[in-house]
Amino acid sequence: MRLKPESFAFTVLLAAMSALPPLAIDMGLPGIPAIEMSFSNAAERGALTLSVFLAGFAITPLIAGALADRFGRKSVMAWGLIGFAATAAASGLAWSFNSLLAFRLLQGLASGVCVVLPLAIIRDLFEGAGARTRLSQIVSVIGIAPIAAPIVGGVMILLGGWRLIFFAQAFFALAILLFMMLSLDESLKPQHRRSLRPGEILHGYVTVLRHRKFRDYTAVYSLGFGCLFAYISSSPAVFVDRFGLSEQVFSLLFAIGAAGIIVGSSIVISMSYD
């Protein structure tokens, strides 16, 4: 059954794709202390599993967009989901801390595909108010993911340890991949596909970077993103190692903090329209 772009299920599918990166980040937070205990060279280095993930995550959108403009959204997205699932499963099977870092870097690279292409699909199919509505719905799901992900991660630790967290991520990605292949049509028409010539790609990036608003908004977002992830990367060490809280209690506290961010953002947005 093919999903109609106007359907609720279509938006849910795109939102699920977009939610994979925050799930990959926040599900693993409760498992960082256990990871540090599992490997002899991982003491006080568990936050590196986030750092290398984000390093990969930052690179791929610059490449995935150009590939999707040339080969279509669906095929590139499929490879991104396959890569995400494979590297998540490999992270669960990691035999050393260094191998875990390598697989997390690769998982971050795959996650960059998952976050950028749903937005491109929306731009292909909708304009104006319709596009804004679906983008807001996707952003809402991305906001909910950091609340649910640590709680799910805490449950996975109870059921099977930190490795089960990564196996669960692989399962989620494969489920989304199967649903996408069975129900999603290609959104980019052949006549709209672009060349992969380096000159054209570079010209596009230069054009964007010349806009002052883009640079200003990027700077503000980057500073906020950096502050947020300074808290995220250090919170397991503070709450679990320093304060002695269980992984499950930490997950609840983290979820409360994430909910506070969503409430604060909603208040600011509502005030901006007044």
PDB file of C-alpha atoms in Angstrom:
ATOM      1  CA  MET A   1       0.000   0.000   0.000  1.00  0.00           C
ATOM      2  CA  ARG A   2       1.402   3.354  -1.049  1.00  0.00           C
ATOM      3  CA  LEU A   3       1.011   6.243   1.360  1.00  0.00           C
ATOM      4  CA  LYS A   4      -0.538   9.460   0.152  1.00  0.00           C
ATOM      5  CA  PRO A   5       1.574  12.520   1.009  1.00  0.00           C
ATOM      6  CA  GLU A   6      -1.449  14.147   2.641  1.00  0.00           C
ATOM      7  CA  SER A   7      -1.999  11.225   5.016  1.00  0.00           C
ATOM      8  CA  PHE A   8      -1.114  11.181   8.692  1.00  0.00           C
ATOM      9  CA  ALA A   9       0.824   7.924   8.246  1.00  0.00           C
ATOM     10  CA  PHE A  10       3.078   9.620   5.684  1.00  0.00           C
ATOM     11  CA  THR A  11       4.019  12.325   8.186  1.00  0.00           C
ATOM     12  CA  VAL A  12       4.549   9.715  10.906  1.00  0.00           C
ATOM     13  CA  LEU A  13       6.962   7.806   8.669  1.00  0.00           C
ATOM     14  CA  LEU A  14       9.035  10.903   7.925  1.00  0.00           C
ATOM     15  CA  ALA A  15       8.986  11.857  11.608  1.00  0.00           C
ATOM     16  CA  ALA A  16      10.182   8.372  12.573  1.00  0.00           C
ATOM     17  CA  MET A  17      13.110   8.711  10.171  1.00  0.00           C
ATOM     18  CA  SER A  18      13.991  12.109  11.640  1.00  0.00           C
ATOM     19  CA  ALA A  19      13.764  10.754  15.189  1.00  0.00           C
ATOM     20  CA  LEU A  20      16.467   8.104  14.662  1.00  0.00           C
ATOM     21  CA  PRO A  21      19.435  10.449  15.325  1.00  0.00           C
ATOM     22  CA  PRO A  22      18.109  11.743  18.700  1.00  0.00           C
ATOM     23  CA  LEU A  23      17.224   8.157  19.607  1.00  0.00           C
ATOM     24  CA  ALA A  24      20.784   7.079  18.771  1.00  0.00           C
ATOM     25  CA  ILE A  25      22.148   9.845  20.994  1.00  0.00           C
ATOM     26  CA  ASP A  26      19.837   9.757  23.991  1.00  0.00           C
ATOM     27  CA  MET A  27      19.084   6.033  24.237  1.00  0.00           C
ATOM     28  CA  GLY A  28      22.750   5.393  24.948  1.00  0.00           C
ATOM     29  CA  LEU A  29      23.111   7.924  27.772  1.00  0.00           C
ATOM     30  CA  PRO A  30      22.022   5.566  30.576  1.00  0.00           C
ATOM     31  CA  GLY A  31      24.482   2.988  29.274  1.00  0.00           C
ATOM     32  CA  ILE A  32      27.598   5.191  29.375  1.00  0.00           C
ATOM     33  CA  PRO A  33      28.622   4.191  32.938  1.00  0.00           C
ATOM     34  CA  ALA A  34      28.167   0.511  32.048  1.00  0.00           C
ATOM     35  CA  ILE A  35      30.231   0.967  28.873  1.00  0.00           C
ATOM     36  CA  GLU A  36      33.029   2.524  30.916  1.00  0.00           C
ATOM     37  CA  MET A  37      32.991  -0.499  33.226  1.00  0.00           C
ATOM     38  CA  SER A  38      32.972  -2.990  30.334  1.00  0.00           C
ATOM     39  CA  PHE A  39      36.276  -1.946  28.744  1.00  0.00           C
ATOM     40  CA  SER A  40      39.581  -1.439  30.538  1.00  0.00           C
ATOM     41  CA  ASN A  41      40.497   1.694  28.569  1.00  0.00           C
ATOM     42  CA  ALA A  42      37.060   3.353  28.738  1.00  0.00           C
ATOM     43  CA  ALA A  43      37.203   4.815  32.254  1.00  0.00           C
ATOM     44  CA  GLU A  44      35.870   8.399  32.188  1.00  0.00           C
ATOM     45  CA  ARG A  45      35.845   8.249  28.373  1.00  0.00           C
ATOM     46  CA  GLY A  46      32.281   7.100  27.764  1.00  0.00           C
ATOM     47  CA  ALA A  47      31.222  10.532  26.501  1.00  0.00           C
ATOM     48  CA  LEU A  48      33.463   9.939  23.481  1.00  0.00           C
ATOM     49  CA  THR A  49      30.747   7.647  22.125  1.00  0.00           C
ATOM     50  CA  LEU A  50      28.656  10.811  21.730  1.00  0.00           C
ATOM     51  CA  SER A  51      31.474  12.987  20.422  1.00  0.00           C
ATOM     52  CA  VAL A  52      32.450  10.665  17.586  1.00  0.00           C
ATOM     53  CA  PHE A  53      28.773  10.113  16.711  1.00  0.00           C
ATOM     54  CA  LEU A  54      28.245  13.861  16.380  1.00  0.00           C
ATOM     55  CA  ALA A  55      31.419  14.208  14.306  1.00  0.00           C
ATOM     56  CA  GLY A  56      29.994  11.813  11.733  1.00  0.00           C
ATOM     57  CA  PHE A  57      26.538  13.314  12.038  1.00  0.00           C
ATOM     58  CA  ALA A  58      27.892  16.769  11.139  1.00  0.00           C
ATOM     59  CA  ILE A  59      29.569  15.613   7.935  1.00  0.00           C
ATOM     60  CA  THR A  60      26.959  13.561   6.114  1.00  0.00           C
ATOM     61  CA  PRO A  61      24.253  16.201   5.465  1.00  0.00           C
ATOM     62  CA  LEU A  62      26.751  18.060   3.285  1.00  0.00           C
ATOM     63  CA  ILE A  63      27.103  14.953   1.120  1.00  0.00           C
ATOM     64  CA  ALA A  64      23.721  13.243   1.395  1.00  0.00           C
ATOM     65  CA  GLY A  65      21.829  16.227   0.020  1.00  0.00           C
ATOM     66  CA  ALA A  66      23.881  16.284  -3.174  1.00  0.00           C
ATOM     67  CA  LEU A  67      23.571  12.501  -3.612  1.00  0.00           C
ATOM     68  CA  ALA A  68      19.797  12.643  -3.075  1.00  0.00           C
ATOM     69  CA  ASP A  69      19.502  15.464  -5.629  1.00  0.00           C
ATOM     70  CA  ARG A  70      21.197  13.199  -8.153  1.00  0.00           C
ATOM     71  CA  PHE A  71      19.900   9.680  -7.380  1.00  0.00           C
ATOM     72  CA  GLY A  72      16.596  10.413  -5.635  1.00  0.00           C
ATOM     73  CA  ARG A  73      15.488  10.572  -2.017  1.00  0.00           C
ATOM     74  CA  LYS A  74      14.293   7.013  -1.542  1.00  0.00           C
ATOM     75  CA  SER A  75      17.421   5.154  -2.622  1.00  0.00           C
ATOM     76  CA  VAL A  76      19.775   7.358  -0.595  1.00  0.00           C
ATOM     77  CA  MET A  77      17.478   7.134   2.413  1.00  0.00           C
ATOM     78  CA  ALA A  78      17.401   3.353   2.113  1.00  0.00           C
ATOM     79  CA  TRP A  79      21.187   3.165   2.194  1.00  0.00           C
ATOM     80  CA  GLY A  80      21.229   5.518   5.160  1.00  0.00           C
ATOM     81  CA  LEU A  81      18.820   3.300   7.109  1.00  0.00           C
ATOM     82  CA  ILE A  82      20.789   0.169   6.182  1.00  0.00           C
ATOM     83  CA  GLY A  83      23.983   1.837   7.350  1.00  0.00           C
ATOM     84  CA  PHE A  84      22.338   2.990  10.573  1.00  0.00           C
ATOM     85  CA  ALA A  85      21.026  -0.489  11.361  1.00  0.00           C
ATOM     86  CA  ALA A  86      24.318  -2.214  10.497  1.00  0.00           C
ATOM     87  CA  THR A  87      26.485   0.137  12.556  1.00  0.00           C
ATOM     88  CA  ALA A  88      24.068   0.064  15.503  1.00  0.00           C
ATOM     89  CA  ALA A  89      24.185  -3.734  15.541  1.00  0.00           C
ATOM     90  CA  ALA A  90      27.988  -3.612  15.216  1.00  0.00           C
ATOM     91  CA  SER A  91      28.137  -1.235  18.182  1.00  0.00           C
ATOM     92  CA  GLY A  92      26.208  -3.800  20.213  1.00  0.00           C
ATOM     93  CA  LEU A  93      28.770  -6.429  19.212  1.00  0.00           C
ATOM     94  CA  ALA A  94      31.838  -4.226  19.801  1.00  0.00           C
ATOM     95  CA  TRP A  95      34.779  -6.222  21.198  1.00  0.00           C
ATOM     96  CA  SER A  96      36.750  -3.185  22.408  1.00  0.00           C
ATOM     97  CA  PHE A  97      36.189   0.448  23.265  1.00  0.00           C
ATOM     98  CA  ASN A  98      38.061   1.579  20.155  1.00  0.00           C
ATOM     99  CA  SER A  99      35.882  -0.595  17.923  1.00  0.00           C
ATOM    100  CA  LEU A 100      32.798   0.849  19.624  1.00  0.00           C
ATOM    101  CA  LEU A 101      34.025   4.372  18.855  1.00  0.00           C
ATOM    102  CA  ALA A 102      34.631   3.426  15.225  1.00  0.00           C
ATOM    103  CA  PHE A 103      31.131   1.984  14.833  1.00  0.00           C
ATOM    104  CA  ARG A 104      29.571   5.004  16.542  1.00  0.00           C
ATOM    105  CA  LEU A 105      31.379   7.295  14.112  1.00  0.00           C
ATOM    106  CA  LEU A 106      29.932   5.316  11.212  1.00  0.00           C
ATOM    107  CA  GLN A 107      26.504   5.352  12.836  1.00  0.00           C
ATOM    108  CA  GLY A 108      26.725   9.128  13.050  1.00  0.00           C
ATOM    109  CA  LEU A 109      27.519   9.287   9.342  1.00  0.00           C
ATOM    110  CA  ALA A 110      24.417   7.212   8.567  1.00  0.00           C
ATOM    111  CA  SER A 111      22.289   9.327  10.921  1.00  0.00           C
ATOM    112  CA  GLY A 112      23.074  12.451   8.935  1.00  0.00           C
ATOM    113  CA  VAL A 113      21.190  10.923   6.011  1.00  0.00           C
ATOM    114  CA  CYS A 114      18.179  10.144   8.195  1.00  0.00           C
ATOM    115  CA  VAL A 115      17.788  13.683   9.463  1.00  0.00           C
ATOM    116  CA  VAL A 116      18.205  15.671   6.228  1.00  0.00           C
ATOM    117  CA  LEU A 117      16.195  13.699   3.658  1.00  0.00           C
ATOM    118  CA  PRO A 118      12.738  13.808   5.333  1.00  0.00           C
ATOM    119  CA  LEU A 119      13.005  17.601   5.144  1.00  0.00           C
ATOM    120  CA  ALA A 120      13.927  17.365   1.463  1.00  0.00           C
ATOM    121  CA  ILE A 121      10.934  15.112   0.809  1.00  0.00           C
ATOM    122  CA  ILE A 122       8.642  17.708   2.421  1.00  0.00           C
ATOM    123  CA  ARG A 123      10.129  20.401   0.183  1.00  0.00           C
ATOM    124  CA  ASP A 124       9.557  18.201  -2.879  1.00  0.00           C
ATOM    125  CA  LEU A 125       5.879  17.618  -2.203  1.00  0.00           C
ATOM    126  CA  PHE A 126       4.526  20.635  -0.310  1.00  0.00           C
ATOM    127  CA  GLU A 127       4.610  24.395  -0.376  1.00  0.00           C
ATOM    128  CA  GLY A 128       3.447  27.190   1.887  1.00  0.00           C
ATOM    129  CA  ALA A 129       1.208  26.334   4.828  1.00  0.00           C
ATOM    130  CA  GLY A 130       1.168  22.618   4.007  1.00  0.00           C
ATOM    131  CA  ALA A 131       4.946  22.407   4.197  1.00  0.00           C
ATOM    132  CA  ARG A 132       5.079  24.415   7.429  1.00  0.00           C
ATOM    133  CA  THR A 133       2.461  22.196   9.060  1.00  0.00           C
ATOM    134  CA  ARG A 134       4.297  18.972   8.292  1.00  0.00           C
ATOM    135  CA  LEU A 135       7.667  20.408   9.251  1.00  0.00           C
ATOM    136  CA  SER A 136       6.248  21.473  12.613  1.00  0.00           C
ATOM    137  CA  GLN A 137       4.852  17.982  13.141  1.00  0.00           C
ATOM    138  CA  ILE A 138       8.225  16.425  12.392  1.00  0.00           C
ATOM    139  CA  VAL A 139       9.992  18.874  14.717  1.00  0.00           C
ATOM    140  CA  SER A 140       7.496  17.998  17.455  1.00  0.00           C
ATOM    141  CA  VAL A 141       8.394  14.317  17.173  1.00  0.00           C
ATOM    142  CA  ILE A 142      12.109  15.158  17.231  1.00  0.00           C
ATOM    143  CA  GLY A 143      11.411  17.095  20.434  1.00  0.00           C
ATOM    144  CA  ILE A 144       9.595  14.155  22.002  1.00  0.00           C
ATOM    145  CA  ALA A 145      12.360  11.675  21.133  1.00  0.00           C
ATOM    146  CA  PRO A 146      14.840  12.965  23.780  1.00  0.00           C
ATOM    147  CA  ILE A 147      12.150  12.438  26.428  1.00  0.00           C
ATOM    148  CA  ALA A 148      11.335   8.866  25.491  1.00  0.00           C
ATOM    149  CA  ALA A 149      14.793   7.698  24.384  1.00  0.00           C
ATOM    150  CA  PRO A 150      16.590   7.688  27.783  1.00  0.00           C
ATOM    151  CA  ILE A 151      13.640   5.905  29.380  1.00  0.00           C
ATOM    152  CA  VAL A 152      13.719   3.250  26.657  1.00  0.00           C
ATOM    153  CA  GLY A 153      17.478   3.002  27.118  1.00  0.00           C
ATOM    154  CA  GLY A 154      17.051   2.464  30.852  1.00  0.00           C
ATOM    155  CA  VAL A 155      14.566  -0.323  30.201  1.00  0.00           C
ATOM    156  CA  MET A 156      16.966  -1.955  27.725  1.00  0.00           C
ATOM    157  CA  ILE A 157      19.690  -1.970  30.388  1.00  0.00           C
ATOM    158  CA  LEU A 158      17.361  -3.717  32.797  1.00  0.00           C
ATOM    159  CA  LEU A 159      16.425  -6.306  30.179  1.00  0.00           C
ATOM    160  CA  GLY A 160      19.833  -7.074  28.709  1.00  0.00           C
ATOM    161  CA  GLY A 161      22.545  -4.513  29.396  1.00  0.00           C
ATOM    162  CA  TRP A 162      23.976  -1.667  27.362  1.00  0.00           C
ATOM    163  CA  ARG A 163      24.483  -3.764  24.220  1.00  0.00           C
ATOM    164  CA  LEU A 164      20.724  -4.269  23.931  1.00  0.00           C
ATOM    165  CA  ILE A 165      20.358  -0.503  23.480  1.00  0.00           C
ATOM    166  CA  PHE A 166      22.182  -0.666  20.154  1.00  0.00           C
ATOM    167  CA  PHE A 167      20.364  -3.796  19.024  1.00  0.00           C
ATOM    168  CA  ALA A 168      17.075  -1.960  19.667  1.00  0.00           C
ATOM    169  CA  GLN A 169      18.266   0.953  17.524  1.00  0.00           C
ATOM    170  CA  ALA A 170      19.075  -1.460  14.707  1.00  0.00           C
ATOM    171  CA  PHE A 171      15.584  -2.984  15.000  1.00  0.00           C
ATOM    172  CA  PHE A 172      13.923   0.446  14.816  1.00  0.00           C
ATOM    173  CA  ALA A 173      15.893   1.365  11.691  1.00  0.00           C
ATOM    174  CA  LEU A 174      15.088  -1.911   9.930  1.00  0.00           C
ATOM    175  CA  ALA A 175      11.387  -1.545  10.754  1.00  0.00           C
ATOM    176  CA  ILE A 176      11.370   1.969   9.275  1.00  0.00           C
ATOM    177  CA  LEU A 177      13.291   0.747   6.223  1.00  0.00           C
ATOM    178  CA  LEU A 178      10.780  -2.032   5.559  1.00  0.00           C
ATOM    179  CA  PHE A 179       7.816   0.311   5.943  1.00  0.00           C
ATOM    180  CA  MET A 180       9.461   2.901   3.686  1.00  0.00           C
ATOM    181  CA  MET A 181      10.240   0.432   0.894  1.00  0.00           C
ATOM    182  CA  LEU A 182       6.674  -0.909   0.920  1.00  0.00           C
ATOM    183  CA  SER A 183       4.782   2.368   1.169  1.00  0.00           C
ATOM    184  CA  LEU A 184       6.841   5.378   0.061  1.00  0.00           C
ATOM    185  CA  ASP A 185       7.155   6.602  -3.527  1.00  0.00           C
ATOM    186  CA  GLU A 186      10.087   8.593  -4.857  1.00  0.00           C
ATOM    187  CA  SER A 187       9.372  12.296  -4.339  1.00  0.00           C
ATOM    188  CA  LEU A 188      12.016  13.819  -6.622  1.00  0.00           C
ATOM    189  CA  LYS A 189      10.962  13.830 -10.247  1.00  0.00           C
ATOM    190  CA  PRO A 190      13.614  12.828 -12.827  1.00  0.00           C
ATOM    191  CA  GLN A 191      13.553  16.234 -14.511  1.00  0.00           C
ATOM    192  CA  HIS A 192      14.475  17.904 -11.215  1.00  0.00           C
ATOM    193  CA  ARG A 193      17.586  15.833 -10.525  1.00  0.00           C
ATOM    194  CA  ARG A 194      20.905  17.631 -10.479  1.00  0.00           C
ATOM    195  CA  SER A 195      24.459  16.915 -11.494  1.00  0.00           C
ATOM    196  CA  LEU A 196      27.190  15.852  -9.084  1.00  0.00           C
ATOM    197  CA  ARG A 197      29.736  18.107 -10.728  1.00  0.00           C
ATOM    198  CA  PRO A 198      31.868  19.608  -7.925  1.00  0.00           C
ATOM    199  CA  GLY A 199      31.634  23.078  -9.384  1.00  0.00           C
ATOM    200  CA  GLU A 200      27.829  23.138  -9.205  1.00  0.00           C
ATOM    201  CA  ILE A 201      27.785  21.755  -5.682  1.00  0.00           C
ATOM    202  CA  LEU A 202      30.372  24.271  -4.485  1.00  0.00           C
ATOM    203  CA  HIS A 203      28.459  27.116  -6.136  1.00  0.00           C
ATOM    204  CA  GLY A 204      25.336  26.116  -4.215  1.00  0.00           C
ATOM    205  CA  TYR A 205      27.143  26.163  -0.881  1.00  0.00           C
ATOM    206  CA  VAL A 206      28.766  29.517  -1.637  1.00  0.00           C
ATOM    207  CA  THR A 207      25.376  30.988  -2.537  1.00  0.00           C
ATOM    208  CA  VAL A 208      23.918  29.876   0.800  1.00  0.00           C
ATOM    209  CA  LEU A 209      26.903  31.094   2.826  1.00  0.00           C
ATOM    210  CA  ARG A 210      26.611  34.565   1.302  1.00  0.00           C
ATOM    211  CA  HIS A 211      23.270  35.120   3.040  1.00  0.00           C
ATOM    212  CA  ARG A 212      23.842  36.965   6.323  1.00  0.00           C
ATOM    213  CA  LYS A 213      20.655  35.628   7.907  1.00  0.00           C
ATOM    214  CA  PHE A 214      21.830  32.083   7.280  1.00  0.00           C
ATOM    215  CA  ARG A 215      25.174  32.806   8.918  1.00  0.00           C
ATOM    216  CA  ASP A 216      23.563  34.544  11.907  1.00  0.00           C
ATOM    217  CA  TYR A 217      21.002  31.818  12.531  1.00  0.00           C
ATOM    218  CA  THR A 218      23.655  29.130  12.088  1.00  0.00           C
ATOM    219  CA  ALA A 219      25.908  30.796  14.660  1.00  0.00           C
ATOM    220  CA  VAL A 220      23.105  31.085  17.223  1.00  0.00           C
ATOM    221  CA  TYR A 221      21.952  27.507  16.653  1.00  0.00           C
ATOM    222  CA  SER A 222      25.512  26.185  16.864  1.00  0.00           C
ATOM    223  CA  LEU A 223      26.180  27.904  20.185  1.00  0.00           C
ATOM    224  CA  GLY A 224      22.915  26.584  21.626  1.00  0.00           C
ATOM    225  CA  PHE A 225      23.616  23.115  20.266  1.00  0.00           C
ATOM    226  CA  GLY A 226      27.084  23.154  21.840  1.00  0.00           C
ATOM    227  CA  CYS A 227      25.735  24.126  25.267  1.00  0.00           C
ATOM    228  CA  LEU A 228      23.055  21.450  25.083  1.00  0.00           C
ATOM    229  CA  PHE A 229      25.481  18.677  24.228  1.00  0.00           C
ATOM    230  CA  ALA A 230      27.944  19.782  26.877  1.00  0.00           C
ATOM    231  CA  TYR A 231      25.156  18.956  29.333  1.00  0.00           C
ATOM    232  CA  ILE A 232      24.144  15.754  27.543  1.00  0.00           C
ATOM    233  CA  SER A 233      27.663  14.337  27.385  1.00  0.00           C
ATOM    234  CA  SER A 234      28.483  15.091  31.022  1.00  0.00           C
ATOM    235  CA  SER A 235      25.128  14.271  32.647  1.00  0.00           C
ATOM    236  CA  PRO A 236      25.693  10.476  33.018  1.00  0.00           C
ATOM    237  CA  ALA A 237      28.967  11.093  34.857  1.00  0.00           C
ATOM    238  CA  VAL A 238      27.372  13.649  37.164  1.00  0.00           C
ATOM    239  CA  PHE A 239      24.088  11.893  37.944  1.00  0.00           C
ATOM    240  CA  VAL A 240      25.175   8.245  37.878  1.00  0.00           C
ATOM    241  CA  ASP A 241      28.853   8.291  38.855  1.00  0.00           C
ATOM    242  CA  ARG A 242      28.938  11.335  41.152  1.00  0.00           C
ATOM    243  CA  PHE A 243      25.446  11.274  42.697  1.00  0.00           C
ATOM    244  CA  GLY A 244      25.045   7.492  42.560  1.00  0.00           C
ATOM    245  CA  LEU A 245      21.649   7.463  40.860  1.00  0.00           C
ATOM    246  CA  SER A 246      20.490   4.374  38.994  1.00  0.00           C
ATOM    247  CA  GLU A 247      20.296   4.402  35.213  1.00  0.00           C
ATOM    248  CA  GLN A 248      16.506   4.366  35.404  1.00  0.00           C
ATOM    249  CA  VAL A 249      16.299   7.382  37.758  1.00  0.00           C
ATOM    250  CA  PHE A 250      18.796   9.226  35.559  1.00  0.00           C
ATOM    251  CA  SER A 251      16.600   8.491  32.535  1.00  0.00           C
ATOM    252  CA  LEU A 252      13.598  10.038  34.252  1.00  0.00           C
ATOM    253  CA  LEU A 253      15.547  13.147  35.285  1.00  0.00           C
ATOM    254  CA  PHE A 254      16.882  13.558  31.774  1.00  0.00           C
ATOM    255  CA  ALA A 255      13.375  13.197  30.347  1.00  0.00           C
ATOM    256  CA  ILE A 256      12.114  15.902  32.708  1.00  0.00           C
ATOM    257  CA  GLY A 257      14.876  18.235  31.533  1.00  0.00           C
ATOM    258  CA  ALA A 258      14.055  17.517  27.885  1.00  0.00           C
ATOM    259  CA  ALA A 259      10.383  18.224  28.579  1.00  0.00           C
ATOM    260  CA  GLY A 260      11.391  21.541  30.121  1.00  0.00           C
ATOM    261  CA  ILE A 261      13.253  22.485  26.946  1.00  0.00           C
ATOM    262  CA  ILE A 262      10.163  21.722  24.854  1.00  0.00           C
ATOM    263  CA  VAL A 263       7.907  23.756  27.166  1.00  0.00           C
ATOM    264  CA  GLY A 264      10.319  26.677  27.142  1.00  0.00           C
ATOM    265  CA  SER A 265      10.606  26.594  23.365  1.00  0.00           C
ATOM    266  CA  SER A 266       6.819  26.467  23.009  1.00  0.00           C
ATOM    267  CA  ILE A 267       6.450  29.518  25.270  1.00  0.00           C
ATOM    268  CA  VAL A 268       8.996  31.495  23.265  1.00  0.00           C
ATOM    269  CA  ILE A 269       7.312  30.553  19.974  1.00  0.00           C
ATOM    270  CA  SER A 270       3.855  31.514  21.281  1.00  0.00           C
ATOM    271  CA  MET A 271       5.167  34.859  22.536  1.00  0.00           C
ATOM    272  CA  SER A 272       6.772  35.577  19.156  1.00  0.00           C
ATOM    273  CA  TYR A 273       3.338  35.380  17.507  1.00  0.00           C
ATOM    274  CA  ASP A 274       1.680  37.728  19.988  1.00  0.00           C
TER     275      ASP A 274
END
